[in-house]
Short mmCIF file of C-alpha atoms and ligand atoms in Angstrom, two decimals:
data_model
loop_
_atom_site.label_atom_id
_atom_site.label_comp_id
_atom_site.label_asym_id
_atom_site.label_seq_id
_atom_site.Cartn_x
_atom_site.Cartn_y
_atom_site.Cartn_z
CA UNK K 1 10.81 12.60 1.23
CA UNK K 2 8.71 9.90 2.80
CA UNK K 3 5.02 9.69 2.03
CA UNK K 4 4.15 9.62 5.71
CA UNK K 5 5.83 11.79 8.30
CA UNK K 6 5.50 11.21 12.03
CA UNK K 7 4.91 14.00 14.47
CA UNK K 8 4.52 13.10 18.11
CA UNK K 9 1.23 11.30 18.24
CA UNK K 10 -0.12 12.13 14.83
CA UNK K 11 1.12 11.52 11.33
CA UNK K 12 0.56 13.19 8.00
CA UNK K 13 -0.69 11.47 4.91
CA UNK K 14 1.04 13.07 1.93
CA UNK K 15 0.20 13.15 -1.74
CA UNK K 16 2.84 11.13 -3.62
CA UNK K 17 2.29 13.46 -6.59
CA UNK K 18 2.70 16.85 -4.90
CA UNK K 19 4.08 15.99 -1.43
CA UNK K 20 1.27 18.11 0.03
CA UNK K 21 -0.34 17.08 3.31
CA UNK K 22 -3.64 15.37 2.52
CA UNK K 23 -4.62 14.82 6.15
CA UNK K 24 -3.33 14.35 9.70
CA UNK K 25 -4.31 11.31 11.72
CA UNK K 26 -3.71 9.95 15.22
CA UNK K 27 -1.10 7.30 15.88
CA UNK K 28 -3.26 5.01 17.97
CA UNK K 29 -1.55 3.31 20.91
CA UNK K 30 -2.01 -0.23 22.18
CA UNK K 31 -4.43 1.16 24.82
CA UNK K 32 -6.48 2.90 22.13
CA UNK K 33 -6.64 -0.36 20.19
CA UNK K 34 -7.71 -2.35 23.27
CA UNK K 35 -10.47 0.18 23.94
CA UNK K 36 -11.67 0.02 20.32
CA UNK K 37 -11.83 -3.78 20.45
CA UNK K 38 -13.78 -3.63 23.74
CA UNK K 39 -16.30 -1.25 22.13
CA UNK K 40 -16.45 -3.52 19.09
CA UNK K 41 -17.25 -6.54 21.27
CA UNK K 42 -20.44 -4.95 22.51
CA UNK K 43 -21.30 -3.69 19.02
CA UNK K 44 -20.71 -7.17 17.58
CA UNK K 45 -23.49 -8.66 19.72
CA UNK K 46 -25.92 -5.96 18.64
CA UNK K 47 -24.94 -6.37 14.96
CA UNK K 48 -25.23 -10.17 15.09
CA UNK K 49 -28.69 -9.82 16.67
CA UNK K 50 -29.87 -7.77 13.67
CA UNK K 51 -29.84 -11.03 11.72
CA UNK K 52 -29.10 -11.51 8.05
CA UNK K 53 -31.98 -9.34 6.86
CA UNK K 54 -31.21 -6.43 9.18
CA UNK K 55 -27.52 -6.47 8.31
CA UNK K 56 -28.16 -6.85 4.59
CA UNK K 57 -30.47 -3.83 4.66
CA UNK K 58 -27.74 -1.69 6.28
CA UNK K 59 -25.01 -3.02 3.98
CA UNK K 60 -27.13 -2.35 0.91
CA UNK K 61 -27.69 1.19 2.15
CA UNK K 62 -23.95 1.60 2.71
CA UNK K 63 -23.32 0.32 -0.81
CA UNK K 64 -25.76 2.98 -2.06
CA UNK K 65 -23.91 5.73 -0.20
CA UNK K 66 -20.56 4.60 -1.61
CA UNK K 67 -22.03 4.41 -5.10
CA UNK K 68 -23.58 7.87 -4.99
CA UNK K 69 -20.39 9.43 -3.60
CA UNK K 70 -17.92 7.32 -5.54
CA UNK K 71 -16.35 10.37 -7.21
CA UNK K 72 -15.62 11.87 -3.80
CA UNK K 73 -14.03 8.64 -2.56
CA UNK K 74 -12.03 8.37 -5.80
CA UNK K 75 -10.66 11.84 -5.09
CA UNK K 76 -9.39 10.70 -1.68
CA UNK K 77 -7.85 7.58 -3.27
CA UNK K 78 -6.21 9.72 -5.93
CA UNK K 79 -4.90 12.23 -3.37
CA UNK K 80 -3.32 9.55 -1.18
CA UNK K 81 -2.05 7.07 -3.79
CA UNK K 82 -1.61 9.28 -6.86
CA UNK K 83 -3.43 6.78 -9.07
CA UNK K 84 -5.54 8.23 -11.90
CA UNK K 85 -9.20 8.86 -11.09
CA UNK K 86 -10.36 6.24 -13.57
CA UNK K 87 -8.31 3.58 -11.79
CA UNK K 88 -9.61 4.73 -8.43
CA UNK K 89 -13.17 4.43 -9.77
CA UNK K 90 -12.46 0.93 -11.03
CA UNK K 91 -11.47 -0.38 -7.61
CA UNK K 92 -14.46 1.38 -6.00
CA UNK K 93 -16.87 -0.18 -8.51
CA UNK K 94 -15.48 -3.64 -7.75
CA UNK K 95 -15.76 -3.06 -3.99
CA UNK K 96 -19.40 -1.95 -4.39
CA UNK K 97 -20.24 -5.11 -6.31
CA UNK K 98 -18.55 -7.29 -3.68
CA UNK K 99 -20.42 -5.54 -0.85
CA UNK K 100 -23.74 -6.12 -2.60
CA UNK K 101 -22.90 -9.77 -3.23
CA UNK K 102 -21.80 -10.43 0.36
CA UNK K 103 -24.94 -8.81 1.80
CA UNK K 104 -27.27 -10.68 -0.57
CA UNK K 105 -25.65 -14.10 -0.33
CA UNK K 106 -24.78 -14.29 3.37
CA UNK K 107 -28.12 -15.92 4.38
CA UNK K 108 -27.85 -18.58 1.69
CA UNK K 109 -24.20 -19.39 2.37
CA UNK K 110 -24.16 -19.11 6.16
CA UNK K 111 -27.70 -19.90 7.23
CA UNK K 112 -28.71 -23.16 8.92
CA UNK K 113 -28.72 -26.17 6.64
CA UNK K 114 -29.75 -29.78 7.11
CA UNK K 115 -27.05 -32.43 6.79
CA UNK K 116 -27.51 -36.16 6.50
CA UNK K 117 -27.38 -37.77 9.96
CA UNK K 118 -25.93 -41.02 8.63
CA UNK K 119 -26.92 -44.52 9.60
CA UNK K 120 -25.75 -44.76 13.21
CA UNK K 121 -27.52 -41.55 14.26
CA UNK K 122 -30.41 -41.77 11.83
CA UNK K 123 -32.86 -40.85 14.60
CA UNK K 124 -31.29 -37.36 14.62
CA UNK K 125 -31.79 -34.20 12.61
CA UNK K 126 -28.34 -32.85 11.81
CA UNK K 127 -27.72 -29.24 10.87
CA UNK K 128 -24.91 -26.77 10.50
CA UNK K 129 -24.87 -23.00 10.54
CA UNK K 130 -22.03 -20.52 10.25
CA UNK K 131 -21.96 -18.14 13.18
CA UNK K 132 -20.03 -14.86 13.38
CA UNK K 133 -16.66 -14.92 15.12
CA UNK K 134 -17.26 -11.68 17.04
CA UNK K 135 -14.66 -8.99 16.33
CA UNK K 136 -12.47 -9.13 13.23
CA UNK K 137 -9.30 -7.03 12.92
CA UNK K 138 -8.48 -5.94 9.38
CA UNK K 139 -5.04 -4.58 8.40
CA UNK K 140 -4.83 -3.22 4.88
CA UNK K 141 -2.29 -2.06 2.29
CA UNK K 142 -2.17 1.18 0.30
CA UNK K 143 -2.14 -0.05 -3.31
CA UNK K 144 -5.90 -0.76 -3.59
CA UNK K 145 -7.03 0.98 -0.41
CA UNK K 146 -10.74 0.44 -1.15
CA UNK K 147 -11.02 -2.84 -3.05
CA UNK K 148 -8.50 -4.82 -1.01
CA UNK K 149 -9.64 -4.22 2.58
CA UNK K 150 -13.31 -4.26 1.54
CA UNK K 151 -12.77 -7.90 0.52
CA UNK K 152 -12.40 -8.57 4.23
CA UNK K 153 -14.51 -5.76 5.75
CA UNK K 154 -17.71 -6.25 3.70
CA UNK K 155 -17.60 -10.04 4.00
CA UNK K 156 -16.83 -9.97 7.76
CA UNK K 157 -19.68 -7.51 8.35
CA UNK K 158 -22.13 -9.50 6.22
CA UNK K 159 -21.23 -12.58 8.25
CA UNK K 160 -22.26 -10.72 11.43
CA UNK K 161 -18.95 -9.51 12.87
CA UNK K 162 -17.84 -6.10 14.08
CA UNK K 163 -14.67 -4.85 12.41
CA UNK K 164 -11.71 -2.81 13.66
CA UNK K 165 -9.76 -1.60 10.63
CA UNK K 166 -6.21 -0.31 10.42
CA UNK K 167 -5.54 1.03 6.94
CA UNK K 168 -2.05 1.58 5.61
CA UNK K 169 -0.26 4.65 6.99
CA UNK K 170 -0.20 5.84 3.35
CA UNK K 171 -4.01 5.76 2.97
CA UNK K 172 -5.62 6.62 6.33
CA UNK K 173 -7.98 9.10 4.64
CA UNK K 174 -9.51 6.35 2.53
CA UNK K 175 -10.01 4.25 5.67
CA UNK K 176 -11.66 7.19 7.44
CA UNK K 177 -13.97 7.82 4.49
CA UNK K 178 -15.13 4.19 4.58
CA UNK K 179 -15.66 4.13 8.36
CA UNK K 180 -17.46 7.50 8.39
CA UNK K 181 -19.79 6.53 5.56
CA UNK K 182 -20.63 3.24 7.31
CA UNK K 183 -21.42 5.13 10.53
CA UNK K 184 -24.00 7.15 8.59
CA UNK K 185 -26.02 4.00 7.91
CA UNK K 186 -25.22 2.30 11.22
CA UNK K 187 -25.12 5.15 13.74
CA UNK K 188 -26.31 3.08 16.72
CA UNK K 189 -23.11 1.18 17.61
CA UNK K 190 -19.43 1.23 16.59
CA UNK K 191 -19.75 -1.82 14.36
CA UNK K 192 -16.97 -0.67 12.02
CA UNK K 193 -14.20 1.33 13.68
CA UNK K 194 -11.04 2.86 12.33
CA UNK K 195 -7.67 2.91 14.04
CA UNK K 196 -4.71 4.62 12.39
CA UNK K 197 -0.96 4.49 12.75
CA UNK K 198 2.10 2.54 11.69
CA UNK K 199 3.14 -1.09 12.11
CA UNK K 200 3.05 -0.82 15.92
CA UNK K 201 -0.65 0.01 15.82
CA UNK K 202 -1.20 -3.01 13.56
CA UNK K 203 0.83 -5.21 15.91
CA UNK K 204 -1.32 -4.00 18.82
CA UNK K 205 -4.42 -5.05 16.88
CA UNK K 206 -2.88 -8.53 16.46
CA UNK K 207 -2.44 -8.77 20.24
CA UNK K 208 -5.77 -7.19 21.17
CA UNK K 209 -7.80 -10.38 21.47
CA UNK K 210 -9.73 -10.00 18.21
CA UNK K 211 -11.33 -13.23 17.08
CA UNK K 212 -9.55 -13.19 13.72
CA UNK K 213 -7.00 -10.99 12.03
CA UNK K 214 -7.33 -10.47 8.27
CA UNK K 215 -4.11 -9.07 6.85
CA UNK K 216 -3.30 -7.87 3.36
CA UNK K 217 0.23 -6.69 2.64
CA UNK K 218 3.73 -7.94 2.01
CA UNK K 219 4.84 -11.48 2.90
CA UNK K 220 7.47 -10.08 5.29
CA UNK K 221 4.87 -8.24 7.34
CA UNK K 222 2.60 -11.29 7.09
CA UNK K 223 5.21 -13.32 8.99
CA UNK K 224 5.34 -10.66 11.74
CA UNK K 225 1.53 -10.69 11.91
CA UNK K 226 1.47 -14.46 12.36
CA UNK K 227 4.13 -14.27 15.09
CA UNK K 228 2.17 -11.58 16.97
CA UNK K 229 -1.13 -13.46 16.56
CA UNK K 230 0.50 -16.69 17.74
CA UNK K 231 0.88 -15.18 21.23
CA UNK K 232 -2.88 -15.32 21.72
CA UNK K 233 -3.64 -18.13 19.23
CA UNK K 234 -5.57 -15.59 17.17
CA UNK K 235 -6.39 -17.10 13.77
CA UNK K 236 -5.09 -15.20 10.77
CA UNK K 237 -5.89 -14.77 7.11
CA UNK K 238 -2.89 -13.68 5.05
CA UNK K 239 -3.28 -12.04 1.63
CA UNK K 240 0.30 -11.29 0.59
CA UNK K 241 2.23 -10.45 -2.56
CA UNK K 242 2.99 -12.40 -5.69
CA UNK K 243 5.13 -12.80 -8.77
CA UNK K 244 2.31 -13.64 -11.11
CA UNK K 245 2.94 -15.21 -14.49
CA UNK K 246 1.07 -14.92 -17.78
CA UNK K 247 1.37 -17.84 -20.22
CA UNK K 248 0.93 -17.45 -23.97
CA UNK K 249 0.24 -20.66 -25.91
CA UNK K 250 1.02 -21.08 -29.62
CA UNK K 251 -2.66 -20.79 -30.55
CA UNK K 252 -3.39 -17.75 -28.39
CA UNK K 253 -5.08 -14.57 -29.58
CA UNK K 254 -1.86 -12.54 -29.56
CA UNK K 255 -3.47 -9.10 -29.70
CA UNK K 256 -5.57 -9.89 -26.66
CA UNK K 257 -2.65 -11.53 -24.85
CA UNK K 258 -0.33 -8.58 -25.47
CA UNK K 259 -2.99 -6.11 -24.35
CA UNK K 260 -3.58 -8.16 -21.19
CA UNK K 261 0.14 -8.43 -20.45
CA UNK K 262 0.65 -4.67 -20.68
CA UNK K 263 -2.48 -3.73 -18.74
CA UNK K 264 -1.97 -6.53 -16.20
CA UNK K 265 1.65 -5.54 -15.68
CA UNK K 266 1.49 -1.76 -15.86
CA UNK K 267 -1.91 -0.52 -14.68
CA UNK K 268 -1.75 1.16 -11.29
CA UNK K 269 1.97 1.61 -12.16
CA UNK K 270 2.44 -2.12 -11.56
CA UNK K 271 1.43 -1.78 -7.91
CA UNK K 272 -1.08 -4.61 -8.11
CA UNK K 273 -0.75 -7.72 -5.97
CA UNK K 274 -2.34 -9.80 -8.74
CA UNK K 275 -0.58 -7.87 -11.50
CA UNK K 276 1.37 -9.64 -14.23
CA UNK K 277 5.14 -9.58 -13.58
CA UNK K 278 6.48 -12.47 -15.71
CA UNK K 279 5.42 -13.68 -19.16
CA UNK K 280 6.24 -17.08 -20.72
CA UNK K 281 5.56 -17.36 -24.45
CA UNK K 282 5.55 -20.34 -26.79
CA UNK K 283 8.53 -20.03 -29.15
CA UNK K 284 6.30 -20.23 -32.24
CA UNK K 285 4.61 -16.93 -31.39
CA UNK K 286 7.29 -15.28 -29.27
CA UNK K 287 8.52 -12.69 -31.80
CA UNK K 288 5.01 -11.62 -32.83
CA UNK K 289 3.87 -11.38 -29.23
CA UNK K 290 6.89 -9.34 -28.11
CA UNK K 291 6.43 -6.92 -31.02
CA UNK K 292 2.79 -6.36 -30.03
CA UNK K 293 3.67 -5.84 -26.35
CA UNK K 294 6.35 -3.29 -27.26
CA UNK K 295 3.92 -1.36 -29.46
CA UNK K 296 1.26 -1.15 -26.73
CA UNK K 297 3.70 -0.46 -23.87
CA UNK K 298 5.28 2.43 -25.77
CA UNK K 299 1.92 4.20 -25.58
CA UNK K 300 1.76 3.97 -21.79
CA UNK K 301 3.30 6.86 -19.90
CA UNK K 302 3.63 7.63 -16.20
CA UNK K 303 2.82 11.19 -15.11
CA UNK K 304 0.26 13.39 -13.37
CA UNK K 305 -1.33 14.96 -16.45
CA UNK K 306 -4.70 13.74 -17.74
CA UNK K 307 -3.12 11.92 -20.70
CA UNK K 308 -0.79 9.88 -18.47
CA UNK K 309 -2.05 6.32 -18.18
CA UNK K 310 -0.28 5.55 -14.91
CA UNK K 311 0.54 7.56 -11.81
CA UNK K 312 3.47 7.74 -9.41
CA UNK K 313 4.95 5.04 -7.23
CA UNK K 314 3.01 5.57 -4.04
CA UNK K 315 5.63 4.35 -1.58
CA UNK K 316 8.93 6.13 -2.29
CA UNK K 317 11.02 3.25 -0.89
CA UNK K 318 9.71 1.04 -3.70
CA UNK K 319 11.51 3.13 -6.35
CA UNK K 320 14.87 1.73 -5.26
CA UNK K 321 13.61 -1.86 -5.42
CA UNK K 322 12.23 -1.38 -8.95
CA UNK K 323 15.50 0.23 -10.06
CA UNK K 324 17.53 -2.57 -8.52
CA UNK K 325 15.49 -5.21 -10.35
CA UNK K 326 15.83 -3.44 -13.71
CA UNK K 327 19.56 -2.77 -13.33
CA UNK K 328 20.26 -6.30 -12.13
CA UNK K 329 18.37 -7.74 -15.11
CA UNK K 330 20.33 -5.56 -17.55
CA UNK K 331 23.67 -6.30 -15.88
CA UNK K 332 22.99 -10.02 -16.23
CA UNK K 333 22.36 -10.02 -19.97
CA UNK K 334 18.76 -8.84 -20.09
CA UNK K 335 17.65 -6.31 -22.70
CA UNK K 336 15.08 -3.54 -22.28
CA UNK K 337 12.82 -3.18 -25.33
CA UNK K 338 10.83 -0.42 -23.66
CA UNK K 339 12.08 1.76 -20.78
CA UNK K 340 15.07 0.30 -18.99
CA UNK K 341 18.08 1.86 -17.32
CA UNK K 342 16.62 5.35 -16.86
CA UNK K 343 13.00 4.36 -16.38
CA UNK K 344 13.00 5.10 -12.66
CA UNK K 345 12.66 8.78 -11.75
CA UNK K 346 12.12 10.40 -8.37
CA UNK K 347 8.38 9.73 -8.37
CA UNK K 348 7.44 7.97 -11.60
CA UNK K 349 8.61 4.79 -13.29
CA UNK K 350 8.18 4.57 -17.04
CA UNK K 351 6.98 1.22 -18.45
CA UNK K 352 9.80 -1.25 -18.90
CA UNK K 353 9.72 -4.44 -20.96
CA UNK K 354 12.65 -6.80 -20.36
CA UNK K 355 13.67 -9.88 -22.37
CA UNK K 356 16.50 -12.42 -22.05
CA UNK K 357 16.50 -12.01 -18.28
CA UNK K 358 18.02 -14.98 -16.39
CA UNK K 359 15.40 -16.91 -14.45
CA UNK K 360 17.37 -16.60 -11.21
CA UNK K 361 17.55 -12.79 -11.31
CA UNK K 362 15.60 -10.61 -8.90
CA UNK K 363 13.39 -9.26 -11.70
CA UNK K 364 12.05 -12.79 -12.22
CA UNK K 365 12.07 -14.08 -8.64
CA UNK K 366 11.08 -11.14 -6.41
CA UNK K 367 7.93 -9.02 -6.40
CA UNK K 368 8.93 -5.85 -8.32
CA UNK K 369 5.68 -3.91 -7.77
CA UNK K 370 6.43 -1.52 -10.62
CA UNK K 371 5.37 -1.16 -14.29
CA UNK K 372 7.78 -3.80 -15.56
CA UNK K 373 7.42 -7.09 -17.41
CA UNK K 374 9.94 -9.84 -18.08
CA UNK K 375 9.17 -11.91 -21.18
CA UNK K 376 10.79 -15.31 -21.74
CA UNK K 377 10.59 -17.78 -24.63
CA UNK K 378 9.62 -21.41 -23.88
CA UNK K 379 9.74 -24.44 -26.14
CA UNK K 380 6.34 -25.74 -25.03
CA UNK K 381 3.67 -25.12 -22.43
CA UNK K 382 5.08 -27.77 -20.07
CA UNK K 383 8.18 -25.61 -19.76
CA UNK K 384 5.96 -22.56 -19.27
CA UNK K 385 4.10 -24.28 -16.42
CA UNK K 386 7.33 -25.45 -14.77
CA UNK K 387 8.83 -21.97 -14.89
CA UNK K 388 5.64 -20.23 -13.79
CA UNK K 389 5.36 -22.58 -10.81
CA UNK K 390 9.01 -22.22 -9.83
CA UNK K 391 8.34 -19.49 -7.28
CA UNK K 392 7.76 -19.30 -3.56
CA UNK K 393 4.70 -17.17 -4.27
CA UNK K 394 1.42 -18.32 -5.78
CA UNK K 395 -1.20 -15.58 -5.86
CA UNK K 396 -2.68 -15.34 -9.35
CA UNK K 397 -1.85 -16.18 -12.95
CA UNK K 398 -3.11 -15.81 -16.49
CA UNK K 399 -3.30 -18.14 -19.48
CA UNK K 400 -3.91 -17.25 -23.11
CA UNK K 401 -4.71 -20.39 -25.09
CA UNK K 402 -7.57 -21.26 -27.43
CA UNK K 403 -7.61 -25.01 -26.93
CA UNK K 404 -6.04 -25.73 -23.57
CA UNK K 405 -6.78 -22.71 -21.37
CA UNK K 406 -8.55 -24.45 -18.51
CA UNK K 407 -6.21 -27.44 -18.56
CA UNK K 408 -3.18 -25.16 -18.24
CA UNK K 409 -4.95 -23.09 -15.58
CA UNK K 410 -5.51 -26.21 -13.49
CA UNK K 411 -1.77 -26.95 -13.51
CA UNK K 412 -0.73 -23.52 -12.28
CA UNK K 413 0.08 -23.36 -8.59
CA UNK K 414 -1.77 -20.15 -7.86
CA UNK K 415 -4.97 -19.28 -6.02
CA UNK K 416 -6.63 -17.71 -9.07
CA UNK K 417 -6.15 -17.97 -12.83
CA UNK K 418 -7.79 -15.98 -15.61
CA UNK K 419 -8.07 -17.68 -19.01
CA UNK K 420 -8.04 -15.42 -22.10
CA UNK K 421 -8.56 -12.33 -19.93
CA UNK K 422 -6.58 -10.78 -17.12
CA UNK K 423 -7.38 -10.28 -13.40
CA UNK K 424 -11.04 -11.03 -14.23
CA UNK K 425 -11.44 -13.31 -11.17
CA UNK K 426 -11.22 -10.20 -8.93
CA UNK K 427 -14.41 -8.83 -10.45
CA UNK K 428 -16.41 -12.03 -9.95
CA UNK K 429 -17.73 -11.80 -6.39
CA UNK K 430 -18.70 -15.47 -6.21
CA UNK K 431 -15.08 -16.60 -6.69
CA UNK K 432 -12.70 -17.06 -3.75
CA UNK K 433 -9.58 -14.87 -3.73
CA UNK K 434 -6.29 -15.78 -2.06
CA UNK K 435 -2.91 -17.34 -2.56
CA UNK K 436 -0.68 -20.30 -1.84
CA UNK K 437 2.89 -20.42 -0.51
CA UNK K 438 4.26 -17.04 0.52
CA UNK K 439 1.30 -15.34 -1.14
CA UNK K 440 -0.67 -16.36 1.93
CA UNK K 441 -3.60 -18.53 2.91
CA UNK K 442 -7.28 -18.25 3.63
CA UNK K 443 -9.78 -16.78 1.20
CA UNK K 444 -11.73 -13.57 0.85
CA UNK K 445 -14.68 -13.11 -1.59
CA UNK K 446 -17.34 -15.62 -2.50
CA UNK K 447 -18.92 -18.19 -0.19
CA UNK K 448 -15.45 -19.15 1.05
CA UNK K 449 -14.80 -15.51 1.96
CA UNK K 450 -18.02 -15.33 3.97
CA UNK K 451 -17.24 -18.59 5.77
CA UNK K 452 -13.71 -17.35 6.54
CA UNK K 453 -15.24 -14.95 9.07
CA UNK K 454 -17.45 -17.50 10.80
CA UNK K 455 -17.24 -20.66 12.84
CA UNK K 456 -19.31 -23.65 11.81
CA UNK K 457 -21.79 -24.66 14.46
CA UNK K 458 -22.98 -28.29 14.35
CA UNK K 459 -26.31 -29.25 15.93
CA UNK K 460 -27.56 -32.84 16.25
CA UNK K 461 -31.17 -32.97 17.49
CA UNK K 462 -32.65 -36.32 18.48
CA UNK K 463 -36.01 -36.70 16.79
CA UNK K 464 -37.07 -40.00 18.41
CA UNK K 465 -35.56 -42.64 20.63
CA UNK K 466 -33.67 -45.20 18.56
CA UNK K 467 -33.90 -48.94 19.13
CA UNK K 468 -30.08 -49.04 19.32
CA UNK K 469 -28.79 -46.39 21.71
CA UNK K 470 -25.01 -46.12 21.52
CA UNK K 471 -24.37 -43.24 23.89
CA UNK K 472 -25.28 -44.88 27.18
CA UNK K 473 -23.65 -47.14 29.80
CA UNK K 474 -26.82 -49.22 29.75
CA UNK K 475 -25.92 -50.39 26.26
CA UNK K 476 -26.05 -54.18 26.04
CA UNK K 477 -23.69 -56.67 24.43
CA UNK K 478 -26.52 -57.46 22.01
CA UNK K 479 -26.61 -53.83 20.87
CA UNK K 480 -22.85 -53.86 20.29
CA UNK K 481 -23.08 -57.10 18.31
CA UNK K 482 -25.90 -55.71 16.15
CA UNK K 483 -23.93 -52.55 15.46
CA UNK K 484 -20.82 -54.58 14.59
CA UNK K 485 -22.88 -56.70 12.16
CA UNK K 486 -24.42 -53.62 10.61
CA UNK K 487 -21.10 -51.87 10.11
CA UNK K 488 -19.52 -55.02 8.63
CA UNK K 489 -22.40 -55.31 6.20
CA UNK K 490 -22.04 -51.69 5.21
CA UNK K 491 -18.28 -51.16 5.13
CA UNK K 492 -16.60 -54.57 5.42
CA UNK K 493 -16.85 -55.77 1.83
CA UNK K 494 -13.59 -56.58 0.08
CA UNK K 495 -13.30 -54.58 -3.13
P1 LIG Y 501 3.01 -3.80 4.16
O1 LIG Y 501 3.20 -5.22 4.53
O2 LIG Y 501 4.17 -2.90 4.26
O3 LIG Y 501 1.88 -3.12 5.08
C1 LIG Y 501 0.57 -3.63 5.12
C2 LIG Y 501 -0.09 -3.19 6.42
O4 LIG Y 501 0.58 -3.82 7.52
C3 LIG Y 501 -0.01 -1.68 6.69
O5 LIG Y 501 -1.25 -1.26 7.21
C4 LIG Y 501 1.08 -1.58 7.74
O6 LIG Y 501 0.96 -0.46 8.59
C5 LIG Y 501 0.86 -2.86 8.53
N1 LIG Y 501 2.02 -3.31 9.29
C6 LIG Y 501 3.34 -3.09 9.04
N2 LIG Y 501 4.10 -3.72 9.96
C7 LIG Y 501 3.25 -4.34 10.82
C8 LIG Y 501 3.44 -5.16 11.98
N3 LIG Y 501 4.65 -5.47 12.43
N4 LIG Y 501 2.33 -5.64 12.59
C9 LIG Y 501 1.10 -5.36 12.13
N5 LIG Y 501 0.87 -4.57 11.04
C10 LIG Y 501 1.92 -4.09 10.39
O7 LIG Y 501 2.40 -3.81 2.70
P2 LIG Y 501 2.07 -2.58 1.77
O8 LIG Y 501 3.35 -2.02 1.27
O9 LIG Y 501 1.09 -1.68 2.41
O10 LIG Y 501 1.31 -3.31 0.56
C11 LIG Y 501 1.97 -3.85 -0.54
C12 LIG Y 501 2.02 -5.35 -0.43
O11 LIG Y 501 0.72 -5.86 -0.26
C13 LIG Y 501 2.55 -6.02 -1.69
O12 LIG Y 501 3.38 -7.09 -1.35
C14 LIG Y 501 1.28 -6.53 -2.37
O13 LIG Y 501 1.49 -7.59 -3.26
C15 LIG Y 501 0.48 -6.92 -1.19
N6 LIG Y 501 -0.94 -6.97 -1.51
C16 LIG Y 501 -1.56 -8.18 -1.51
C17 LIG Y 501 -2.91 -8.27 -1.84
C18 LIG Y 501 -3.63 -9.59 -1.85
O14 LIG Y 501 -4.84 -9.57 -1.90
N7 LIG Y 501 -2.97 -10.72 -1.79
C19 LIG Y 501 -3.62 -7.10 -2.15
C20 LIG Y 501 -2.95 -5.89 -2.14
C21 LIG Y 501 -1.61 -5.85 -1.80
#
């Protein structure tokens, strides 16, 4: 059973828990996408003309609508992904906070600012402002169908762009809910449009002439997105997967670290791009830490009853990958202290804690995207850093250390690191979010996330005529000599 079934020109979104049809949506064609982008172009001008204050007022109203109807949106998220309501609420709460931050801070971050004009052009007033790009295409995944795309949508809108959004084929209903609620507060123009369908619809969006394409999904699809966008030199932002590590130093608070490892690795059934997948623990505290992890993980159960802490695997194809990683780890000498060989069912995966897994096995090297953890012993934190960084990914990471948390964080090759907490960076709107290596590039959230959806515009305004005019053919040899003297005085000193 696949979670999404195609009919001719529509597809069904199915509940991964019950296999029931949650909704039926159009498969938009390349022509539909082109038409949506053309409508967006006109809407973008109108939206940009509203200015920061006008847009902020609408975005704050939208935020209010989402907040007041959060339970309804959580129900749609639950129906399409199977995740527990409480988890759905958590991602909605974070998205609300980000929307508020983007709306409030856009004028400060993007508005016109004076810059120093320097010596040679000191008769000028120099300024920079960050102008909207126009139309931004957003392609989203299913695992956090509200929080993840809103990191692009809310920031792109706050920066003055129109948005055309293609949600995952597994969560079109969530996308529709977001677009419909936005249209309630911005009924005048199609500033935020929804298109639905499979990869082909997304590829059409890449080729549609949007001014930027913001993609969140797997690294493999990210490469296809870049190739499609290359045809029209459309800039891209890629938020892809990871194989995030958590490091436990000898002086760490082990209760907190174990709790973070289990929640970071298993919440949302491990289907978290910035979830913990690998753990490296100082040998002095390894046994204690592992015992604590096992105790906590044994209390976590996958199911659809209210007591279950995690839900199903949303995308059925992922079950095979998770099983392959676990079986490969066990076949190569790994041991399962929780879960293991039979953890993978036909919908649910029970928490699995693996130790003694070879570093070159799939469970350590590839994104598992299930409720599994590998835990390895290291002799010191240098070894932990080397092993954590030995990956082609580099999305997020976590450090538990009393004395050296920030120092270790600085040495981790990952876009974000939490110290003595887990995934906390995602809930801090002022911090940029994004990866390195095959985890992608570009940043959402924070000032960097606002600027990502703009182009800097430089303006140099002459305030008065300077005695030395450089930009004219009537420049004299005397002027050139004076400038040469000046520049030698300023920059020619031997150090
Ligand atoms: P996916 O790559 O399969 O799909 C993502 C989106 O791309 C979907 O909307 C899909 O329809 C679309 N798509 C597929 N083929 C396409 C093509 N050829 N051209 C254009 N669009 C195409 O990813 P997924 O399974 O939905 O999401 C899970 C992945 O996303 C994991 O790897 C996870 O780590 C990653 N992820 C990353 C972040 C982050 O912020 N870095 C956040 C959430 C998820």
